[in-house]
Short mmCIF file of C-alpha atoms in Angstrom, two decimals:
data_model
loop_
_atom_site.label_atom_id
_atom_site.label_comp_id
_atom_site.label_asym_id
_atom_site.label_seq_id
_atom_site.Cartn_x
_atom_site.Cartn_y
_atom_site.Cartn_z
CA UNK A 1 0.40 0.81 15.08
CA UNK A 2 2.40 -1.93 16.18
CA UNK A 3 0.21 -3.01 18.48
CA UNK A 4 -2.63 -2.83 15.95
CA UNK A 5 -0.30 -5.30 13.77
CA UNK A 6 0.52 -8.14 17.07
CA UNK A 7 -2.94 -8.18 17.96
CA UNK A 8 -4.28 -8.63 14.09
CA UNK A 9 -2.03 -10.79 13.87
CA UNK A 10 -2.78 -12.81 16.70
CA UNK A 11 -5.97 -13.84 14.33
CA UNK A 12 -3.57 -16.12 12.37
CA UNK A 13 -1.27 -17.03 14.90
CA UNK A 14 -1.41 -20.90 13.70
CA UNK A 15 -1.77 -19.46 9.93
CA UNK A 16 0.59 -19.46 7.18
CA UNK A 17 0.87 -15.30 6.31
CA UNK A 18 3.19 -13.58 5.21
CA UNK A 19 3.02 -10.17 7.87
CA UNK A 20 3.82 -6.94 6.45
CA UNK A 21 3.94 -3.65 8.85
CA UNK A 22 4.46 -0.24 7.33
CA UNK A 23 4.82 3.11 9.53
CA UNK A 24 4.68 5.96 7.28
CA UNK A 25 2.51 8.25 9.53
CA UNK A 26 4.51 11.89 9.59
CA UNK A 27 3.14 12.63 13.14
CA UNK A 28 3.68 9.51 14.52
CA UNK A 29 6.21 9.74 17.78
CA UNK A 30 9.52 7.94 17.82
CA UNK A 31 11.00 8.29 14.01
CA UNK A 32 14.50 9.45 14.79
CA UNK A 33 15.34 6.73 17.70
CA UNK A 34 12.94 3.91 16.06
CA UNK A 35 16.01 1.89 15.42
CA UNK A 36 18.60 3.08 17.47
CA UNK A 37 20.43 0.70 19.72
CA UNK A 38 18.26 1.59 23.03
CA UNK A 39 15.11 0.62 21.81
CA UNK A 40 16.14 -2.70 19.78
CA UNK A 41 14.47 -4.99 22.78
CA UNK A 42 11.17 -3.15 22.35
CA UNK A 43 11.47 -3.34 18.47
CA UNK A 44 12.58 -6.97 18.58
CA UNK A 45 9.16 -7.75 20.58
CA UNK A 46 6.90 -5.83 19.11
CA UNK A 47 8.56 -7.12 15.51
CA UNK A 48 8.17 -10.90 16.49
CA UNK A 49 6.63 -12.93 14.05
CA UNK A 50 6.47 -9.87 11.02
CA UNK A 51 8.04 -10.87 7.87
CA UNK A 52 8.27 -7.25 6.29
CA UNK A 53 9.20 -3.80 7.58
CA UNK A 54 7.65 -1.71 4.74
CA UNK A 55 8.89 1.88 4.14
CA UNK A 56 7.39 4.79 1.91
CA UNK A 57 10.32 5.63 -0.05
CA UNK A 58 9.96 9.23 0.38
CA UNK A 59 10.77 8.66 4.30
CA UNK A 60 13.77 7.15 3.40
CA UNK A 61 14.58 9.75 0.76
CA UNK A 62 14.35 11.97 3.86
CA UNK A 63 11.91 14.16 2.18
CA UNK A 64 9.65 14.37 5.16
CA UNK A 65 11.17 15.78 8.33
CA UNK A 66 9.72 13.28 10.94
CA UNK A 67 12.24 10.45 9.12
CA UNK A 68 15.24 12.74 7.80
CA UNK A 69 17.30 11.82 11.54
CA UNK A 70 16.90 7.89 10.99
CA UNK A 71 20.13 6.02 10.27
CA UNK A 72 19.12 4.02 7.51
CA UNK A 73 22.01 1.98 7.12
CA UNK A 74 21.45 1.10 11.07
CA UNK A 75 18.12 0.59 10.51
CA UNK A 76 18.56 -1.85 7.62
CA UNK A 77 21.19 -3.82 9.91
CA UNK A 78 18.77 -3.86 12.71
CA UNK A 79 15.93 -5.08 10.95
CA UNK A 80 18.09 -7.43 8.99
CA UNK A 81 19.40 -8.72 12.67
CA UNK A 82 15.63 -9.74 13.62
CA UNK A 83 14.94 -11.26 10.41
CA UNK A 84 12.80 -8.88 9.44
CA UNK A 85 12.82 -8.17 5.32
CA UNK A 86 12.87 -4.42 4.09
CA UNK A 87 10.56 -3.64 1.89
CA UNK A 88 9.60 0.05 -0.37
CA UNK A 89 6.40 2.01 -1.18
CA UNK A 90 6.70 3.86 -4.02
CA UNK A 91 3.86 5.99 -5.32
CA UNK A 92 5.07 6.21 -8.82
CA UNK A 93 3.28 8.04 -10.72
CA UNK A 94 1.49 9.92 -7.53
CA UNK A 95 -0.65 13.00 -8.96
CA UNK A 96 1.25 14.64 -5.96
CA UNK A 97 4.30 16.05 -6.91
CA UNK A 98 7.73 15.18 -5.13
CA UNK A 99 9.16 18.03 -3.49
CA UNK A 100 12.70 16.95 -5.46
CA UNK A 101 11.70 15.13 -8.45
CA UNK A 102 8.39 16.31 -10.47
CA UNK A 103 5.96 13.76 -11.66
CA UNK A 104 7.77 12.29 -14.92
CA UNK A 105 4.76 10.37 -16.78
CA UNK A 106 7.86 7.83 -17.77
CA UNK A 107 7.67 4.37 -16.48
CA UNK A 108 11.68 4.00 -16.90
CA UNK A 109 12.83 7.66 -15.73
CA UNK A 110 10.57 7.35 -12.76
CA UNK A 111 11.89 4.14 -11.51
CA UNK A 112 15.77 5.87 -11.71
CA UNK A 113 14.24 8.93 -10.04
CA UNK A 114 12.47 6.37 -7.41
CA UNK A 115 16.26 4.44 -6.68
CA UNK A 116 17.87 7.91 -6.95
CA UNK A 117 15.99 8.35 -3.92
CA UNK A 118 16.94 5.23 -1.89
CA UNK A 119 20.97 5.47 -3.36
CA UNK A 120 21.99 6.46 0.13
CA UNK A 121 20.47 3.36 1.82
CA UNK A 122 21.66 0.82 -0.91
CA UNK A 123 24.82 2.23 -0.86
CA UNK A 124 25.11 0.74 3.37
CA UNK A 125 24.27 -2.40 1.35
CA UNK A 126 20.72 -3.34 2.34
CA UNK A 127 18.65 -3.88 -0.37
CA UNK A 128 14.62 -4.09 -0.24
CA UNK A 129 13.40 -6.97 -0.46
CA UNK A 130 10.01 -5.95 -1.43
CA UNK A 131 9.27 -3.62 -3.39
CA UNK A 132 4.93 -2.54 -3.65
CA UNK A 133 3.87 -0.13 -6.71
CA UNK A 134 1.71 2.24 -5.10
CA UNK A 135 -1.71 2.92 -7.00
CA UNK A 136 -0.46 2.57 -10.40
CA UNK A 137 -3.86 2.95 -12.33
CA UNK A 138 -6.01 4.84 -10.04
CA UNK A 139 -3.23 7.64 -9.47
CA UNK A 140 -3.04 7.84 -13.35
CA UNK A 141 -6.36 8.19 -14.78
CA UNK A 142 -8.27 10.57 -16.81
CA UNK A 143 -10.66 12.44 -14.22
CA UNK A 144 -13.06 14.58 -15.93
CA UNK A 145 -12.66 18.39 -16.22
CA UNK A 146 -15.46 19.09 -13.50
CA UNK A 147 -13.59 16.79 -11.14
CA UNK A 148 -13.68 17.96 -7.50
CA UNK A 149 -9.93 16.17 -6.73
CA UNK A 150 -8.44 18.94 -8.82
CA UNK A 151 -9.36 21.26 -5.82
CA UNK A 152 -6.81 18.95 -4.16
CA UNK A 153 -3.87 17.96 -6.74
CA UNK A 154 -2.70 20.09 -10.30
CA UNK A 155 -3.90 19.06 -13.64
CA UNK A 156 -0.45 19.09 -14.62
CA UNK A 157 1.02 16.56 -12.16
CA UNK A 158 -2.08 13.64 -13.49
CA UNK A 159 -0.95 11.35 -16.75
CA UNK A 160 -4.00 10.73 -17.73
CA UNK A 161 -3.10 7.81 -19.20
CA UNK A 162 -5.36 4.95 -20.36
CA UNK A 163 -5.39 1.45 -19.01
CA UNK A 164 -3.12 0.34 -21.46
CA UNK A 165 -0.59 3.24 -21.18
CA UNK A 166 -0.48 2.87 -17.61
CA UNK A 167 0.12 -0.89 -17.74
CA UNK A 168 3.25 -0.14 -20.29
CA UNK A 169 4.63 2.62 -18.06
CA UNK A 170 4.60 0.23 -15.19
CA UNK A 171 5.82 -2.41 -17.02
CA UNK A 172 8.58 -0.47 -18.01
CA UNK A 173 9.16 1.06 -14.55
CA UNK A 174 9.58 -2.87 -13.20
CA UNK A 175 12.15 -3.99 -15.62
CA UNK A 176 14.07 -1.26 -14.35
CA UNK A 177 13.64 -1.65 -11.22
CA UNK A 178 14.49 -5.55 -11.84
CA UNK A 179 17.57 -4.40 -13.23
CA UNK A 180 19.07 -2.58 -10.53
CA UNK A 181 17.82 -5.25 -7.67
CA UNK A 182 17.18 -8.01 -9.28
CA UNK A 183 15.91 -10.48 -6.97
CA UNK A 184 13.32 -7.83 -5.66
CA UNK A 185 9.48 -9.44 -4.91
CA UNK A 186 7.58 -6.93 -6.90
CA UNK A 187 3.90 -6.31 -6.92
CA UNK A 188 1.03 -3.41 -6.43
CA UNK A 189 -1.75 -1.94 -4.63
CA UNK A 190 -4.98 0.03 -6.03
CA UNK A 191 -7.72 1.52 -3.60
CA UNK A 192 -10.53 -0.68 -4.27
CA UNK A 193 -13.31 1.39 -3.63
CA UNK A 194 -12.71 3.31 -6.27
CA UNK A 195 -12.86 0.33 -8.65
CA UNK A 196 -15.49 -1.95 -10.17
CA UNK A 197 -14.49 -5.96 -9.68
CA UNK A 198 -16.13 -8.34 -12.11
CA UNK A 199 -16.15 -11.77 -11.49
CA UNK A 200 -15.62 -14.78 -13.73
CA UNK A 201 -19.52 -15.87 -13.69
CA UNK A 202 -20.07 -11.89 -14.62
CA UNK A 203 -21.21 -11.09 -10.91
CA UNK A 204 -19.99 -7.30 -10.82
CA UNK A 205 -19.38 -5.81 -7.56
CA UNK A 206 -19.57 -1.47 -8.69
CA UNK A 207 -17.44 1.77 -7.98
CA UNK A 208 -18.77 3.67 -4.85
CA UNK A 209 -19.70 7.32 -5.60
CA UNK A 210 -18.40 9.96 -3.59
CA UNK A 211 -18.34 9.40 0.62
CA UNK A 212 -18.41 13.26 1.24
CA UNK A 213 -19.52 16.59 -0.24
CA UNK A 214 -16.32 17.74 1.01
CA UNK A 215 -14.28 15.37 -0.71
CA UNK A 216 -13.68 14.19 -4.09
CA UNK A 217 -15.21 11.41 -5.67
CA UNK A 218 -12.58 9.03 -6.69
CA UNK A 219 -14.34 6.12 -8.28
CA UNK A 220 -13.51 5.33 -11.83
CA UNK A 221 -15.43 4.83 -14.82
CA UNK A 222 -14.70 1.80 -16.83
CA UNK A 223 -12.02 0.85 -14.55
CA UNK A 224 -12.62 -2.97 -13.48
CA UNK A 225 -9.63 -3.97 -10.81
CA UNK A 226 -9.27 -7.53 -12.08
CA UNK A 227 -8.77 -6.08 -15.97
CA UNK A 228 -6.30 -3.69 -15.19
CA UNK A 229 -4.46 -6.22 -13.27
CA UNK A 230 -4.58 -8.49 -16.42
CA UNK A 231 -3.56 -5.59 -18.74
CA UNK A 232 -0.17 -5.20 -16.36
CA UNK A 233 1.19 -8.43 -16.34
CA UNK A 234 0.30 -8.67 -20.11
CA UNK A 235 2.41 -5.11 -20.32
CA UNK A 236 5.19 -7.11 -18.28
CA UNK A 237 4.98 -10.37 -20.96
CA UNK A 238 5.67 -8.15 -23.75
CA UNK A 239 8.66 -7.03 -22.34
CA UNK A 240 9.94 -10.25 -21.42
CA UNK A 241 9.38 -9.85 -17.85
CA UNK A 242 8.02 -11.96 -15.29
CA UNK A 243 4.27 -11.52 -13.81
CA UNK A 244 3.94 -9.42 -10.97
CA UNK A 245 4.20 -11.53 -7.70
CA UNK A 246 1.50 -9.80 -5.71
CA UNK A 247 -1.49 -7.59 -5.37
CA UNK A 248 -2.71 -5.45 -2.13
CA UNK A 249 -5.87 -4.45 -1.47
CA UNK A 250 -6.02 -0.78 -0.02
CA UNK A 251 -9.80 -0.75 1.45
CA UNK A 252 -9.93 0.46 5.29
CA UNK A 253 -13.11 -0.94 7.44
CA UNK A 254 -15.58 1.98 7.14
CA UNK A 255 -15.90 1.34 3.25
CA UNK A 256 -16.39 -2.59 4.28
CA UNK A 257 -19.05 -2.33 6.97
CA UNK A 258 -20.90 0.17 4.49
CA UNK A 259 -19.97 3.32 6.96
CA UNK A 260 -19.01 5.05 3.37
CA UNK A 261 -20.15 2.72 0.95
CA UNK A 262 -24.18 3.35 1.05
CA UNK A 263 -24.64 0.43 3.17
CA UNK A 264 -22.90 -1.95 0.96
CA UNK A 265 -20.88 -4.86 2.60
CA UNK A 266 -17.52 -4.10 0.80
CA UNK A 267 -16.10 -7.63 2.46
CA UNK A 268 -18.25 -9.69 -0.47
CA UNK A 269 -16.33 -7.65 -2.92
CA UNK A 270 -12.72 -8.17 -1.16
CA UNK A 271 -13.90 -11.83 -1.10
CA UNK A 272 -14.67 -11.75 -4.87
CA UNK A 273 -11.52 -10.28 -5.37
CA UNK A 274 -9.45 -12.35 -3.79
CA UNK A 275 -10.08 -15.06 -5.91
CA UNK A 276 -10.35 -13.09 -8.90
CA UNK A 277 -6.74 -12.15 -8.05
CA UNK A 278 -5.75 -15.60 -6.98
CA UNK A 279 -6.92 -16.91 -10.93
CA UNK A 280 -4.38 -14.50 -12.03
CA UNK A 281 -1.52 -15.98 -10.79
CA UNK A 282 -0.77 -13.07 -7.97
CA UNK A 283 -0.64 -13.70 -4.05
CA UNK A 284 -3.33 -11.43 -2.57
CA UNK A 285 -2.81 -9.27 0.86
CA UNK A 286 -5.17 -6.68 2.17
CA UNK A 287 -4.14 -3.57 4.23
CA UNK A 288 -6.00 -3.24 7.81
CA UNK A 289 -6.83 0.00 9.15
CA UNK A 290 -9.37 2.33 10.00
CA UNK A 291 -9.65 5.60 8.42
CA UNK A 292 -12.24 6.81 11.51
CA UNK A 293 -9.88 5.46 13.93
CA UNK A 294 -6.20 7.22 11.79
CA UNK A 295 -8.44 10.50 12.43
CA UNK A 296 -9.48 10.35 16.03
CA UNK A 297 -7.48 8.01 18.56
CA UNK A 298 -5.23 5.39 18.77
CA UNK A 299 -7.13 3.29 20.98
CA UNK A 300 -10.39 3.67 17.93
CA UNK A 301 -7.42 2.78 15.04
CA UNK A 302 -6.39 -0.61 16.99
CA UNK A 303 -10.09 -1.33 18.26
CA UNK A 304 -11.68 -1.03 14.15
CA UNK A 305 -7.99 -2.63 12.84
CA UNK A 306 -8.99 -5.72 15.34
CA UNK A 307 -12.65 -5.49 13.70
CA UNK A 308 -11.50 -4.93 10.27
CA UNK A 309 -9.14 -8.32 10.50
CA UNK A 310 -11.90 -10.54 12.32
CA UNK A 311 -14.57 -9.25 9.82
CA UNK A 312 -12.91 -9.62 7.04
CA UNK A 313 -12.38 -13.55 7.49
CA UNK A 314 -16.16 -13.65 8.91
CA UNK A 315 -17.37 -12.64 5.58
CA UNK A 316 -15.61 -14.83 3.42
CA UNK A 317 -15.42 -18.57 4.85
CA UNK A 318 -12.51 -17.98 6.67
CA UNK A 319 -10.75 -17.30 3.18
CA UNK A 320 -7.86 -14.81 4.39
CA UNK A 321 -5.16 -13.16 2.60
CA UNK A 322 -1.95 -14.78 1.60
CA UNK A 323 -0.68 -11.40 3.10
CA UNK A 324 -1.94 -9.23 5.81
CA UNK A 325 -0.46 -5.32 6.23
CA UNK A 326 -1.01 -3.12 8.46
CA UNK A 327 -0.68 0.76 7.98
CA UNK A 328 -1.81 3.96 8.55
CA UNK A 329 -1.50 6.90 6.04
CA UNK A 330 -3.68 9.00 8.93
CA UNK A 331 -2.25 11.30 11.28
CA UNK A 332 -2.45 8.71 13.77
CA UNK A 333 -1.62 6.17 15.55
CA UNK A 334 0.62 8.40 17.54
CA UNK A 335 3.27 6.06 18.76
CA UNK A 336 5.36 3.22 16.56
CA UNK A 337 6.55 1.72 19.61
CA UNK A 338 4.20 1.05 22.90
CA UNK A 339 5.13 2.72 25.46
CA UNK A 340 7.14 1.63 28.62
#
C-alpha cells in the first residue's frame, strides 16, 4: 500500500497536495512492529513526502486483533518525529455495529463514544490532527424494506434518518468533537457511486444501480452529493460552528472506467464534483484504489491505483484534488511496508 501511495504520488511530485495514507486492511502483514524502533528507516522512506498517517479509529481502539499489539503512544511519537500528522476515521453512525459500543443514532453521544475509544492514545498526548467523518449520509439512510443490504447489516443498527436529521446529528457530533480537540481539521467522505451529483448549470450525473446480483444495491434515491453537503455545513451554521474543511471522494477505479458502472465514465462525474465541492467552500481529495486489485494481488492493487491516479487527471484537464489518499478497505495489499 505504501508503495501504491510513493508511486501515485510521484504523479504530483512538483504539485501542491496535501498526501494522506491510511492502512486499515486487517490482513495486511506488519501491524504490531509497523512503528517499532527497527523499522523507523523503512517507515521514514516509504513516509517521505506524506502529510497524513490516517487511522480507522477502531484499530486504535484495538478492537480488531491485527492492531491491538501497536504502541500507540510510540507510534504517535514516531510519526510525529517524521512530520507526519495523525489523522482518525471514524464511521459514525456505521450500520455495522461496534463490537463495544452499539450504534447510538446520537450525533453528541456518538462522538464521546468515538473519543472514548481513542482516550488511551490522547492520554500519551498525541492528538489527531485530522479527523474524516466516515459516510455520514449514505451509512444513515432509509433503504427500503425489500433491500438486499439487510442480508448484510440489522435493521436495527440503520437510523434511517433523513437528509436533514443526518446533517443535525453530524453537526452535533462535530461540535463535540471540536470541543474536546479543538484545533482538529474536520471534514467527510460519502461513496459516490451511490449518489446522484447535480451541477450548477443542472447537468446531473445519476446513482448507479446495483454492480452484482450478489450484492446489494446501494445507490440512493433522492440523495444528490452536492445537497447533502450543503445541508451539513448549514446543520454546522446553526450551531455556531464553522464549515466543514474538507470533502473525500470514496470511488475506486472499476466504478470510473465503467467496469461496474454500465459503461459510464465515472471520472466526468468526480470532475463535476470537484468543482461542485470546490463552490462550497470545502477542499476536495479523492481516495485511490482498486477494489479488483484489494481482492486479488498486490501487484493488480498498485498497477489499477497507478491507473486510477493518472486517469483521473486525464479526464479532467489536469484538474486534481487538493488532496490525494490512498487506502484499501480490501483484504489486500498484503504488506504496509515493502519488503527488504
Amino acid at each position: 500500500i505504501i508503495a501504491a501511495l510513493c508511486a501515485t504520488m510521484s504523479i504530483w511530485a512538483s504539485s501542491d497536495r496535501t498526501l494522506h495514507m491510511v492502512a486499515p486492511n486487517p490482513q495486511a502483514d506488519g501491524w504490531s512492529t509497523l512503528f517499532a524502533p527497527e523499522n523507523r528507516p523503512a517507515l521514514q522512506s516509504a513516509l517521505e513526502g506524506v502529510h497524513v498517517f490516517k487511522l480507522m479509529i477502531n484499530c486504535i481502539s484495538n478492537e480488531f486483533s491485527y492492531c491491538a499489539q501497536t504502541d500507540w503512544g510510540e507510534a504517535g511519537r514516531t510519526l510525529q518525529g517524521l512530520n507526519v500528522d495523525i489523522g482518525i476515521e471514524a464511521g459514525m453512525f456505521s450500520g455495522l455495529q461496534s463490537r463495544t459500543l452499539p450504534n447510538s443514532c446520537n450525533g453528541t453521544q456518538d462522538a464521546l463514544d468515538d473519543l472514548a475509544k481513542i482516550a488511551h492514545l490522547l492520554e500519551t498526548g498525541v492528538e489527531p490532527a485530522w479527523w474524516t467523518m466516515d459516510s455520514l449520509f449514505q451509512h444513515t439512510y432509509a433503504y427500503p424494506d425489500n433491500w438486499t443490504g439487510w442480508r448484510f447489516q440489522s435493521r436495527s443498527d440503520c437510523c434511517n434518518f433523513t437528509v436533514t436529521q443526518a446533517a443535525d446529528a453530524g453537526a452535533a457530533y462535530v461540535a463535540q468533537i471540536r470541543s474536546r480537540l479543538p484545533a482538529v481539521r474536520i471534514g467527510l467522505n460519502e461513496p459516490v457511486p451511490w449518489y446522484s451529483v447535480t451541477t450548477s448549470n443542472g447537468t446531473v450525473f445519476p446513482a448507479i444501480g446495483p454492480t452484482s446480483p450478489a450484492l446489494p444495491g446501494y445507490g440512493m434515491t433522492g440523495r444528490d452529493l452536492p445537497a447533502v453537503l450543503r445541508a451539513f455545513n448549514d446543520a454546522l451554521h446553526r450551531l455556531g460552528e464553522s464549515p466543514a474543511e474538507y470533502f473525500h471522494a470514496d470511488q475506486p477505479v472499476e466504478f470510473s472506467i465503467g467496469e461496474l458502472d454500465q459503461g459510464n465514465n465515472g471520472y466526468h462525474k468526480l470532475g463535476a464534483l470537484q468543482l461542485e465541492v470546490e463552490k462550497l467552500g470545502l477542499t476536495f481529495g479523492k481516495y485511490f484504489n482498486s477494489q479488483d486489485g484489494g481482492q486479488q494481488s498486490d501487484e493488480l492493487f498498485y498497477q489499477r491505483t497507478i491507473l486510477d491516479a493518472r486517469s483521473y487527471a486525464a479526464y479532467n484537464n489536469d484538474r486534481l484534488p487538493d488532496h490525494v489518499i490512498v487506502e484499501s478497505w480490501f483484504p489486500l495489499p498484503s504488506h504496509l511496508l515493502p519488503r527488504p
